[in-house]
Amino acid sequence: MDRSRLPLNALRAFEAAARHLNVTRAALELCVTQAAVSHHIKLLEDQLGAPLFRRLPRGLVLTDEGAALVPMLNDTFDRMAATLDRFTGGCVREIVNIGVVGTFATGWLLPRLPEFEALHPYVDLRIMTNNNRVDLAGEGLDYAIRYGNGAWHGTDAVPILDAPMTPLCAAVVARRLTTPADLGCEVLLRSYRPDEWKLWFDAAGTATPPIRGPIFDASPTMAAAAAGGVGVALLPGRLFEQDLASGRLVQPFNLCVDAGRYWLTRLKSRPETAAMAAVKEWLQRAA
């Protein structure tokens, strides 16, 4: 159908009547008379050549044709409303969907979001956390913040934050640790990267002890276990500054090792919008 002939008022009246299954309630919602709603629905039925409702004494029942029309209209009106809601002060809010490693989100990003919103009030960040395993295309993400070496196939990767690793534990455990070798008597909590502890012990000049501790897929969970006295975790201390300041976690040794960093990644096939560029510039500057 030619867009110029779309019966928008009739479609709006039909959608409201279909939601309420009642002409009176539809009229109240649209601030028009019952006769106006009935008239618009009749015009739409005549234009389509099919009845959309069966009229009953106590209300309306959708016909098969009417029921087929409802989902399309609901989706269309919802998308129109969402787009209109993005306008603030005469400007449209641009959306940036970003996947974030949970550790980075809680330890660095969330406390700084007010600063970003003050600088870029018309950029609407949609944040989804993950455990470093992310599908940019499949999840519809503009960006993903990941931890690693920056080598992900088909992506542009920009370094945004160094995060050297260091042992962290509860104070009661820290009191037992005098030298790196003392860690051999403790439960060493592990991530899914098996070589991180070896990197740290190599840097300390100490033989790597057998590591049989639990394996975690998320650093916040591992940090919680360490704080509870379960064992010693190797974590990026920079992202657990609040826990260190409160004494919930203790850093028993000053030695840190570089096992990777945080990167802002996007698909090479994904064009960078002005809103995305603003996010990237802020992340690089704020870090």
PDB file of C-alpha atoms in Angstrom:
ATOM      1  CA  MET A   1       0.000   0.000   0.000  1.00  0.00           C
ATOM      2  CA  ASP A   2       1.194   3.500  -0.849  1.00  0.00           C
ATOM      3  CA  ARG A   3       2.437   5.203   2.350  1.00  0.00           C
ATOM      4  CA  SER A   4       0.404   8.305   1.539  1.00  0.00           C
ATOM      5  CA  ARG A   5      -2.748   6.164   1.808  1.00  0.00           C
ATOM      6  CA  LEU A   6      -1.926   4.494   5.109  1.00  0.00           C
ATOM      7  CA  PRO A   7      -4.929   4.999   7.445  1.00  0.00           C
ATOM      8  CA  LEU A   8      -2.850   5.909  10.511  1.00  0.00           C
ATOM      9  CA  ASN A   9      -5.746   7.125  12.668  1.00  0.00           C
ATOM     10  CA  ALA A  10      -7.728   4.006  11.848  1.00  0.00           C
ATOM     11  CA  LEU A  11      -4.783   1.755  12.652  1.00  0.00           C
ATOM     12  CA  ARG A  12      -4.295   3.561  15.963  1.00  0.00           C
ATOM     13  CA  ALA A  13      -7.978   3.161  16.817  1.00  0.00           C
ATOM     14  CA  PHE A  14      -7.916  -0.533  15.889  1.00  0.00           C
ATOM     15  CA  GLU A  15      -4.763  -1.185  17.953  1.00  0.00           C
ATOM     16  CA  ALA A  16      -6.273   0.424  21.058  1.00  0.00           C
ATOM     17  CA  ALA A  17      -9.563  -1.435  20.627  1.00  0.00           C
ATOM     18  CA  ALA A  18      -7.679  -4.702  20.105  1.00  0.00           C
ATOM     19  CA  ARG A  19      -5.715  -4.188  23.339  1.00  0.00           C
ATOM     20  CA  HIS A  20      -8.792  -3.401  25.405  1.00  0.00           C
ATOM     21  CA  LEU A  21     -11.303  -5.484  23.404  1.00  0.00           C
ATOM     22  CA  ASN A  22     -13.611  -2.638  24.244  1.00  0.00           C
ATOM     23  CA  VAL A  23     -14.504   0.445  22.192  1.00  0.00           C
ATOM     24  CA  THR A  24     -15.322   2.589  25.223  1.00  0.00           C
ATOM     25  CA  ARG A  25     -11.922   2.056  26.884  1.00  0.00           C
ATOM     26  CA  ALA A  26     -10.155   2.610  23.550  1.00  0.00           C
ATOM     27  CA  ALA A  27     -12.011   5.912  23.124  1.00  0.00           C
ATOM     28  CA  LEU A  28     -11.041   7.031  26.638  1.00  0.00           C
ATOM     29  CA  GLU A  29      -7.369   6.242  25.950  1.00  0.00           C
ATOM     30  CA  LEU A  30      -7.389   8.134  22.635  1.00  0.00           C
ATOM     31  CA  CYS A  31      -9.494  11.036  23.999  1.00  0.00           C
ATOM     32  CA  VAL A  32     -12.098  10.675  21.262  1.00  0.00           C
ATOM     33  CA  THR A  33     -15.707   9.522  21.170  1.00  0.00           C
ATOM     34  CA  GLN A  34     -16.818   5.893  20.914  1.00  0.00           C
ATOM     35  CA  ALA A  35     -18.419   6.771  17.580  1.00  0.00           C
ATOM     36  CA  ALA A  36     -15.065   8.026  16.257  1.00  0.00           C
ATOM     37  CA  VAL A  37     -13.305   4.777  17.212  1.00  0.00           C
ATOM     38  CA  SER A  38     -16.073   2.683  15.644  1.00  0.00           C
ATOM     39  CA  HIS A  39     -15.969   4.827  12.507  1.00  0.00           C
ATOM     40  CA  HIS A  40     -12.198   4.418  12.104  1.00  0.00           C
ATOM     41  CA  ILE A  41     -12.399   0.660  12.591  1.00  0.00           C
ATOM     42  CA  LYS A  42     -15.205   0.414  10.011  1.00  0.00           C
ATOM     43  CA  LEU A  43     -13.144   2.447   7.512  1.00  0.00           C
ATOM     44  CA  LEU A  44     -10.151   0.123   8.067  1.00  0.00           C
ATOM     45  CA  GLU A  45     -12.283  -2.989   7.624  1.00  0.00           C
ATOM     46  CA  ASP A  46     -13.746  -1.574   4.415  1.00  0.00           C
ATOM     47  CA  GLN A  47     -10.272  -0.713   3.099  1.00  0.00           C
ATOM     48  CA  LEU A  48      -8.907  -4.187   3.913  1.00  0.00           C
ATOM     49  CA  GLY A  49     -12.032  -5.993   2.780  1.00  0.00           C
ATOM     50  CA  ALA A  50     -12.124  -8.117   5.937  1.00  0.00           C
ATOM     51  CA  PRO A  51     -13.818  -7.935   9.356  1.00  0.00           C
ATOM     52  CA  LEU A  52     -11.353  -7.353  12.215  1.00  0.00           C
ATOM     53  CA  PHE A  53     -13.732  -7.858  15.158  1.00  0.00           C
ATOM     54  CA  ARG A  54     -16.797  -9.814  16.010  1.00  0.00           C
ATOM     55  CA  ARG A  55     -19.109  -7.614  18.054  1.00  0.00           C
ATOM     56  CA  LEU A  56     -20.537  -9.275  21.147  1.00  0.00           C
ATOM     57  CA  PRO A  57     -22.936  -7.850  23.745  1.00  0.00           C
ATOM     58  CA  ARG A  58     -20.132  -7.486  26.308  1.00  0.00           C
ATOM     59  CA  GLY A  59     -17.300  -6.392  24.064  1.00  0.00           C
ATOM     60  CA  LEU A  60     -15.215  -7.391  21.072  1.00  0.00           C
ATOM     61  CA  VAL A  61     -13.479 -10.544  19.863  1.00  0.00           C
ATOM     62  CA  LEU A  62     -10.738 -10.435  17.251  1.00  0.00           C
ATOM     63  CA  THR A  63     -11.252 -12.319  14.026  1.00  0.00           C
ATOM     64  CA  ASP A  64      -8.353 -14.302  12.548  1.00  0.00           C
ATOM     65  CA  GLU A  65      -7.623 -11.330  10.282  1.00  0.00           C
ATOM     66  CA  GLY A  66      -7.616  -8.915  13.222  1.00  0.00           C
ATOM     67  CA  ALA A  67      -5.407 -11.195  15.317  1.00  0.00           C
ATOM     68  CA  ALA A  68      -2.889 -11.370  12.464  1.00  0.00           C
ATOM     69  CA  LEU A  69      -2.724  -7.567  12.301  1.00  0.00           C
ATOM     70  CA  VAL A  70      -2.186  -6.946  16.043  1.00  0.00           C
ATOM     71  CA  PRO A  71       1.452  -8.163  16.484  1.00  0.00           C
ATOM     72  CA  MET A  72       2.673  -6.069  13.548  1.00  0.00           C
ATOM     73  CA  LEU A  73       0.979  -2.943  14.871  1.00  0.00           C
ATOM     74  CA  ASN A  74       2.211  -3.522  18.429  1.00  0.00           C
ATOM     75  CA  ASP A  75       5.779  -3.851  17.200  1.00  0.00           C
ATOM     76  CA  THR A  76       5.502  -0.826  14.911  1.00  0.00           C
ATOM     77  CA  PHE A  77       3.982   1.454  17.547  1.00  0.00           C
ATOM     78  CA  ASP A  78       6.492   0.256  20.170  1.00  0.00           C
ATOM     79  CA  ARG A  79       9.403   1.074  17.859  1.00  0.00           C
ATOM     80  CA  MET A  80       7.932   4.465  17.018  1.00  0.00           C
ATOM     81  CA  ALA A  81       7.498   5.225  20.738  1.00  0.00           C
ATOM     82  CA  ALA A  82      11.044   4.092  21.529  1.00  0.00           C
ATOM     83  CA  THR A  83      12.456   6.355  18.825  1.00  0.00           C
ATOM     84  CA  LEU A  84      10.417   9.346  19.958  1.00  0.00           C
ATOM     85  CA  ASP A  85      11.468   8.708  23.574  1.00  0.00           C
ATOM     86  CA  ARG A  86      15.092   9.193  22.485  1.00  0.00           C
ATOM     87  CA  PHE A  87      14.463  12.893  21.873  1.00  0.00           C
ATOM     88  CA  THR A  88      15.568  15.054  24.798  1.00  0.00           C
ATOM     89  CA  GLY A  89      15.725  18.841  24.675  1.00  0.00           C
ATOM     90  CA  GLY A  90      15.304  18.884  20.917  1.00  0.00           C
ATOM     91  CA  CYS A  91      18.102  16.357  20.271  1.00  0.00           C
ATOM     92  CA  VAL A  92      17.929  12.632  19.638  1.00  0.00           C
ATOM     93  CA  ARG A  93      19.779  10.377  22.082  1.00  0.00           C
ATOM     94  CA  GLU A  94      22.100   8.037  20.190  1.00  0.00           C
ATOM     95  CA  ILE A  95      22.332   4.487  21.502  1.00  0.00           C
ATOM     96  CA  VAL A  96      25.627   2.619  21.934  1.00  0.00           C
ATOM     97  CA  ASN A  97      25.393  -1.046  22.912  1.00  0.00           C
ATOM     98  CA  ILE A  98      28.493  -2.160  24.769  1.00  0.00           C
ATOM     99  CA  GLY A  99      29.427  -5.544  26.222  1.00  0.00           C
ATOM    100  CA  VAL A 100      31.689  -5.291  29.265  1.00  0.00           C
ATOM    101  CA  VAL A 101      33.707  -7.797  31.262  1.00  0.00           C
ATOM    102  CA  GLY A 102      32.059  -7.905  34.695  1.00  0.00           C
ATOM    103  CA  THR A 103      35.284  -7.024  36.537  1.00  0.00           C
ATOM    104  CA  PHE A 104      35.813  -3.910  34.434  1.00  0.00           C
ATOM    105  CA  ALA A 105      32.160  -2.914  34.771  1.00  0.00           C
ATOM    106  CA  THR A 106      32.030  -3.037  38.574  1.00  0.00           C
ATOM    107  CA  GLY A 107      35.622  -2.046  39.307  1.00  0.00           C
ATOM    108  CA  TRP A 108      36.084   0.820  36.843  1.00  0.00           C
ATOM    109  CA  LEU A 109      33.188   1.705  34.547  1.00  0.00           C
ATOM    110  CA  LEU A 110      30.150   2.017  36.821  1.00  0.00           C
ATOM    111  CA  PRO A 111      31.698   4.516  39.285  1.00  0.00           C
ATOM    112  CA  ARG A 112      32.620   6.749  36.323  1.00  0.00           C
ATOM    113  CA  LEU A 113      29.320   6.658  34.439  1.00  0.00           C
ATOM    114  CA  PRO A 114      28.040   9.940  35.952  1.00  0.00           C
ATOM    115  CA  GLU A 115      31.068  11.704  34.452  1.00  0.00           C
ATOM    116  CA  PHE A 116      30.328  10.245  31.012  1.00  0.00           C
ATOM    117  CA  GLU A 117      26.637  11.181  31.199  1.00  0.00           C
ATOM    118  CA  ALA A 118      27.541  14.743  32.168  1.00  0.00           C
ATOM    119  CA  LEU A 119      29.894  15.054  29.192  1.00  0.00           C
ATOM    120  CA  HIS A 120      27.673  13.259  26.668  1.00  0.00           C
ATOM    121  CA  PRO A 121      24.023  13.662  27.716  1.00  0.00           C
ATOM    122  CA  TYR A 122      22.764  12.601  24.289  1.00  0.00           C
ATOM    123  CA  VAL A 123      24.564   9.243  24.207  1.00  0.00           C
ATOM    124  CA  ASP A 124      22.510   6.425  25.677  1.00  0.00           C
ATOM    125  CA  LEU A 125      24.818   3.614  26.836  1.00  0.00           C
ATOM    126  CA  ARG A 126      23.289   0.114  26.938  1.00  0.00           C
ATOM    127  CA  ILE A 127      25.633  -2.051  29.038  1.00  0.00           C
ATOM    128  CA  MET A 128      25.629  -5.855  29.021  1.00  0.00           C
ATOM    129  CA  THR A 129      28.116  -7.700  31.225  1.00  0.00           C
ATOM    130  CA  ASN A 130      29.886 -10.912  30.281  1.00  0.00           C
ATOM    131  CA  ASN A 131      32.807 -13.079  31.368  1.00  0.00           C
ATOM    132  CA  ASN A 132      35.043 -12.156  28.408  1.00  0.00           C
ATOM    133  CA  ARG A 133      33.314 -14.521  26.003  1.00  0.00           C
ATOM    134  CA  VAL A 134      31.301 -12.338  23.671  1.00  0.00           C
ATOM    135  CA  ASP A 135      29.799 -12.445  20.171  1.00  0.00           C
ATOM    136  CA  LEU A 136      29.749  -8.874  18.857  1.00  0.00           C
ATOM    137  CA  ALA A 137      27.574  -9.642  15.836  1.00  0.00           C
ATOM    138  CA  GLY A 138      25.290 -12.202  17.462  1.00  0.00           C
ATOM    139  CA  GLU A 139      24.576  -9.978  20.470  1.00  0.00           C
ATOM    140  CA  GLY A 140      24.131  -6.798  18.401  1.00  0.00           C
ATOM    141  CA  LEU A 141      26.958  -4.964  20.166  1.00  0.00           C
ATOM    142  CA  ASP A 142      28.670  -1.834  18.918  1.00  0.00           C
ATOM    143  CA  TYR A 143      31.634  -2.371  21.243  1.00  0.00           C
ATOM    144  CA  ALA A 144      32.944  -4.974  23.664  1.00  0.00           C
ATOM    145  CA  ILE A 145      35.483  -4.346  26.413  1.00  0.00           C
ATOM    146  CA  ARG A 146      37.632  -7.456  26.767  1.00  0.00           C
ATOM    147  CA  TYR A 147      40.649  -8.587  28.736  1.00  0.00           C
ATOM    148  CA  GLY A 148      43.523 -10.191  26.859  1.00  0.00           C
ATOM    149  CA  ASN A 149      46.253  -9.483  24.334  1.00  0.00           C
ATOM    150  CA  GLY A 150      44.147  -7.605  21.763  1.00  0.00           C
ATOM    151  CA  ALA A 151      44.164 -10.400  19.170  1.00  0.00           C
ATOM    152  CA  TRP A 152      40.558 -11.186  18.271  1.00  0.00           C
ATOM    153  CA  HIS A 153      39.770 -12.205  14.707  1.00  0.00           C
ATOM    154  CA  GLY A 154      37.903  -9.670  12.600  1.00  0.00           C
ATOM    155  CA  THR A 155      37.993  -6.896  15.199  1.00  0.00           C
ATOM    156  CA  ASP A 156      39.676  -3.563  15.757  1.00  0.00           C
ATOM    157  CA  ALA A 157      41.115  -3.455  19.272  1.00  0.00           C
ATOM    158  CA  VAL A 158      42.153  -0.271  21.093  1.00  0.00           C
ATOM    159  CA  PRO A 159      43.967  -0.574  24.452  1.00  0.00           C
ATOM    160  CA  ILE A 160      42.210   1.349  27.204  1.00  0.00           C
ATOM    161  CA  LEU A 161      43.473   0.123  30.585  1.00  0.00           C
ATOM    162  CA  ASP A 162      46.519  -1.715  31.939  1.00  0.00           C
ATOM    163  CA  ALA A 163      45.578  -4.135  34.708  1.00  0.00           C
ATOM    164  CA  PRO A 164      48.616  -5.917  36.191  1.00  0.00           C
ATOM    165  CA  MET A 165      47.833  -8.967  38.314  1.00  0.00           C
ATOM    166  CA  THR A 166      48.766  -9.419  41.964  1.00  0.00           C
ATOM    167  CA  PRO A 167      47.776 -11.855  44.738  1.00  0.00           C
ATOM    168  CA  LEU A 168      44.820 -10.680  46.844  1.00  0.00           C
ATOM    169  CA  CYS A 169      43.353 -12.400  49.890  1.00  0.00           C
ATOM    170  CA  ALA A 170      41.636 -11.913  53.230  1.00  0.00           C
ATOM    171  CA  ALA A 171      43.637 -10.291  56.037  1.00  0.00           C
ATOM    172  CA  VAL A 172      43.638 -13.530  58.055  1.00  0.00           C
ATOM    173  CA  VAL A 173      45.319 -15.301  55.143  1.00  0.00           C
ATOM    174  CA  ALA A 174      47.752 -12.444  54.473  1.00  0.00           C
ATOM    175  CA  ARG A 175      49.121 -12.740  58.006  1.00  0.00           C
ATOM    176  CA  ARG A 176      50.444 -16.198  57.102  1.00  0.00           C
ATOM    177  CA  LEU A 177      52.339 -14.934  54.052  1.00  0.00           C
ATOM    178  CA  THR A 178      55.876 -13.680  54.491  1.00  0.00           C
ATOM    179  CA  THR A 179      57.509 -14.732  51.203  1.00  0.00           C
ATOM    180  CA  PRO A 180      56.089 -15.798  47.820  1.00  0.00           C
ATOM    181  CA  ALA A 181      57.054 -19.384  48.641  1.00  0.00           C
ATOM    182  CA  ASP A 182      54.489 -19.345  51.475  1.00  0.00           C
ATOM    183  CA  LEU A 183      51.752 -19.340  48.828  1.00  0.00           C
ATOM    184  CA  GLY A 184      52.566 -23.010  48.250  1.00  0.00           C
ATOM    185  CA  CYS A 185      50.736 -23.779  51.501  1.00  0.00           C
ATOM    186  CA  GLU A 186      47.589 -21.900  50.464  1.00  0.00           C
ATOM    187  CA  VAL A 187      44.686 -22.647  48.146  1.00  0.00           C
ATOM    188  CA  LEU A 188      45.392 -20.715  44.934  1.00  0.00           C
ATOM    189  CA  LEU A 189      42.191 -19.619  43.222  1.00  0.00           C
ATOM    190  CA  ARG A 190      42.342 -19.755  39.430  1.00  0.00           C
ATOM    191  CA  SER A 191      40.706 -18.241  36.349  1.00  0.00           C
ATOM    192  CA  TYR A 192      40.251 -20.101  33.085  1.00  0.00           C
ATOM    193  CA  ARG A 193      43.696 -18.800  32.017  1.00  0.00           C
ATOM    194  CA  PRO A 194      45.971 -21.506  33.439  1.00  0.00           C
ATOM    195  CA  ASP A 195      49.307 -19.691  32.989  1.00  0.00           C
ATOM    196  CA  GLU A 196      48.644 -16.580  35.118  1.00  0.00           C
ATOM    197  CA  TRP A 197      49.967 -17.972  38.412  1.00  0.00           C
ATOM    198  CA  LYS A 198      53.071 -19.308  36.667  1.00  0.00           C
ATOM    199  CA  LEU A 199      53.749 -15.829  35.269  1.00  0.00           C
ATOM    200  CA  TRP A 200      53.588 -14.375  38.758  1.00  0.00           C
ATOM    201  CA  PHE A 201      55.795 -17.030  40.384  1.00  0.00           C
ATOM    202  CA  ASP A 202      58.337 -16.695  37.543  1.00  0.00           C
ATOM    203  CA  ALA A 203      58.486 -12.938  38.174  1.00  0.00           C
ATOM    204  CA  ALA A 204      58.927 -13.631  41.906  1.00  0.00           C
ATOM    205  CA  GLY A 205      61.806 -16.028  41.198  1.00  0.00           C
ATOM    206  CA  THR A 206      59.993 -18.845  42.983  1.00  0.00           C
ATOM    207  CA  ALA A 207      59.067 -22.284  41.706  1.00  0.00           C
ATOM    208  CA  THR A 208      55.393 -22.600  40.866  1.00  0.00           C
ATOM    209  CA  PRO A 209      53.730 -24.929  43.399  1.00  0.00           C
ATOM    210  CA  PRO A 210      51.017 -27.393  42.432  1.00  0.00           C
ATOM    211  CA  ILE A 211      47.864 -25.374  41.840  1.00  0.00           C
ATOM    212  CA  ARG A 212      44.683 -27.251  42.703  1.00  0.00           C
ATOM    213  CA  GLY A 213      42.341 -24.476  43.732  1.00  0.00           C
ATOM    214  CA  PRO A 214      38.843 -23.872  42.331  1.00  0.00           C
ATOM    215  CA  ILE A 215      38.528 -22.393  38.834  1.00  0.00           C
ATOM    216  CA  PHE A 216      36.314 -19.324  38.332  1.00  0.00           C
ATOM    217  CA  ASP A 217      34.958 -17.810  35.119  1.00  0.00           C
ATOM    218  CA  ALA A 218      34.486 -14.344  36.657  1.00  0.00           C
ATOM    219  CA  SER A 219      36.946 -12.283  38.706  1.00  0.00           C
ATOM    220  CA  PRO A 220      34.293 -10.730  41.025  1.00  0.00           C
ATOM    221  CA  THR A 221      33.272 -14.225  42.115  1.00  0.00           C
ATOM    222  CA  MET A 222      36.891 -15.196  42.670  1.00  0.00           C
ATOM    223  CA  ALA A 223      37.457 -11.989  44.657  1.00  0.00           C
ATOM    224  CA  ALA A 224      34.454 -12.816  46.844  1.00  0.00           C
ATOM    225  CA  ALA A 225      35.905 -16.258  47.522  1.00  0.00           C
ATOM    226  CA  ALA A 226      39.278 -14.723  48.425  1.00  0.00           C
ATOM    227  CA  ALA A 227      37.639 -12.171  50.724  1.00  0.00           C
ATOM    228  CA  GLY A 228      35.845 -15.039  52.439  1.00  0.00           C
ATOM    229  CA  GLY A 229      39.146 -16.749  53.232  1.00  0.00           C
ATOM    230  CA  VAL A 230      38.747 -19.568  50.709  1.00  0.00           C
ATOM    231  CA  GLY A 231      42.187 -18.930  49.214  1.00  0.00           C
ATOM    232  CA  VAL A 232      44.430 -16.450  47.425  1.00  0.00           C
ATOM    233  CA  ALA A 233      43.308 -14.974  44.105  1.00  0.00           C
ATOM    234  CA  LEU A 234      45.448 -13.484  41.358  1.00  0.00           C
ATOM    235  CA  LEU A 235      43.551 -10.386  40.315  1.00  0.00           C
ATOM    236  CA  PRO A 236      44.013  -6.942  38.733  1.00  0.00           C
ATOM    237  CA  GLY A 237      44.395  -4.884  41.911  1.00  0.00           C
ATOM    238  CA  ARG A 238      43.503  -1.679  40.060  1.00  0.00           C
ATOM    239  CA  LEU A 239      39.943  -2.926  39.671  1.00  0.00           C
ATOM    240  CA  PHE A 240      39.546  -3.877  43.326  1.00  0.00           C
ATOM    241  CA  GLU A 241      40.667  -0.594  44.886  1.00  0.00           C
ATOM    242  CA  GLN A 242      37.484  -0.239  46.944  1.00  0.00           C
ATOM    243  CA  ASP A 243      37.946  -3.719  48.418  1.00  0.00           C
ATOM    244  CA  LEU A 244      41.576  -2.932  49.224  1.00  0.00           C
ATOM    245  CA  ALA A 245      40.691   0.421  50.764  1.00  0.00           C
ATOM    246  CA  SER A 246      38.012  -1.161  52.966  1.00  0.00           C
ATOM    247  CA  GLY A 247      40.272  -4.019  54.052  1.00  0.00           C
ATOM    248  CA  ARG A 248      37.956  -6.623  52.547  1.00  0.00           C
ATOM    249  CA  LEU A 249      40.961  -7.699  50.455  1.00  0.00           C
ATOM    250  CA  VAL A 250      44.656  -7.379  51.233  1.00  0.00           C
ATOM    251  CA  GLN A 251      47.631  -7.312  48.845  1.00  0.00           C
ATOM    252  CA  PRO A 252      50.335  -9.342  50.649  1.00  0.00           C
ATOM    253  CA  PHE A 253      53.093  -8.669  48.079  1.00  0.00           C
ATOM    254  CA  ASN A 254      53.902  -5.602  45.973  1.00  0.00           C
ATOM    255  CA  LEU A 255      54.850  -7.677  42.929  1.00  0.00           C
ATOM    256  CA  CYS A 256      52.522  -7.354  39.921  1.00  0.00           C
ATOM    257  CA  VAL A 257      52.736  -9.034  36.509  1.00  0.00           C
ATOM    258  CA  ASP A 258      51.306  -8.017  33.156  1.00  0.00           C
ATOM    259  CA  ALA A 259      49.135 -10.884  31.928  1.00  0.00           C
ATOM    260  CA  GLY A 260      47.045  -8.722  29.583  1.00  0.00           C
ATOM    261  CA  ARG A 261      45.047  -5.508  29.494  1.00  0.00           C
ATOM    262  CA  TYR A 262      41.561  -4.253  28.753  1.00  0.00           C
ATOM    263  CA  TRP A 263      40.716  -3.454  25.134  1.00  0.00           C
ATOM    264  CA  LEU A 264      37.825  -1.719  23.423  1.00  0.00           C
ATOM    265  CA  THR A 265      36.884  -3.889  20.452  1.00  0.00           C
ATOM    266  CA  ARG A 266      34.465  -3.582  17.551  1.00  0.00           C
ATOM    267  CA  LEU A 267      33.900  -5.534  14.374  1.00  0.00           C
ATOM    268  CA  LYS A 268      35.935  -4.177  11.480  1.00  0.00           C
ATOM    269  CA  SER A 269      32.764  -4.343   9.421  1.00  0.00           C
ATOM    270  CA  ARG A 270      30.919  -2.078  11.896  1.00  0.00           C
ATOM    271  CA  PRO A 271      31.149   1.624  10.936  1.00  0.00           C
ATOM    272  CA  GLU A 272      31.996   3.902  13.852  1.00  0.00           C
ATOM    273  CA  THR A 273      29.238   6.433  14.556  1.00  0.00           C
ATOM    274  CA  ALA A 274      29.749   9.808  16.227  1.00  0.00           C
ATOM    275  CA  ALA A 275      28.313   8.397  19.476  1.00  0.00           C
ATOM    276  CA  MET A 276      30.663   5.409  19.337  1.00  0.00           C
ATOM    277  CA  ALA A 277      33.625   7.737  18.750  1.00  0.00           C
ATOM    278  CA  ALA A 278      32.596   9.755  21.817  1.00  0.00           C
ATOM    279  CA  VAL A 279      32.556   6.602  23.938  1.00  0.00           C
ATOM    280  CA  LYS A 280      35.984   5.531  22.669  1.00  0.00           C
ATOM    281  CA  GLU A 281      37.533   8.958  23.225  1.00  0.00           C
ATOM    282  CA  TRP A 282      36.160   9.135  26.773  1.00  0.00           C
ATOM    283  CA  LEU A 283      37.350   5.634  27.687  1.00  0.00           C
ATOM    284  CA  GLN A 284      40.855   6.341  26.412  1.00  0.00           C
ATOM    285  CA  ARG A 285      41.051   9.663  28.238  1.00  0.00           C
ATOM    286  CA  ALA A 286      39.444   8.566  31.497  1.00  0.00           C
ATOM    287  CA  ALA A 287      41.646   5.474  31.796  1.00  0.00           C
TER     288      ALA A 287
END
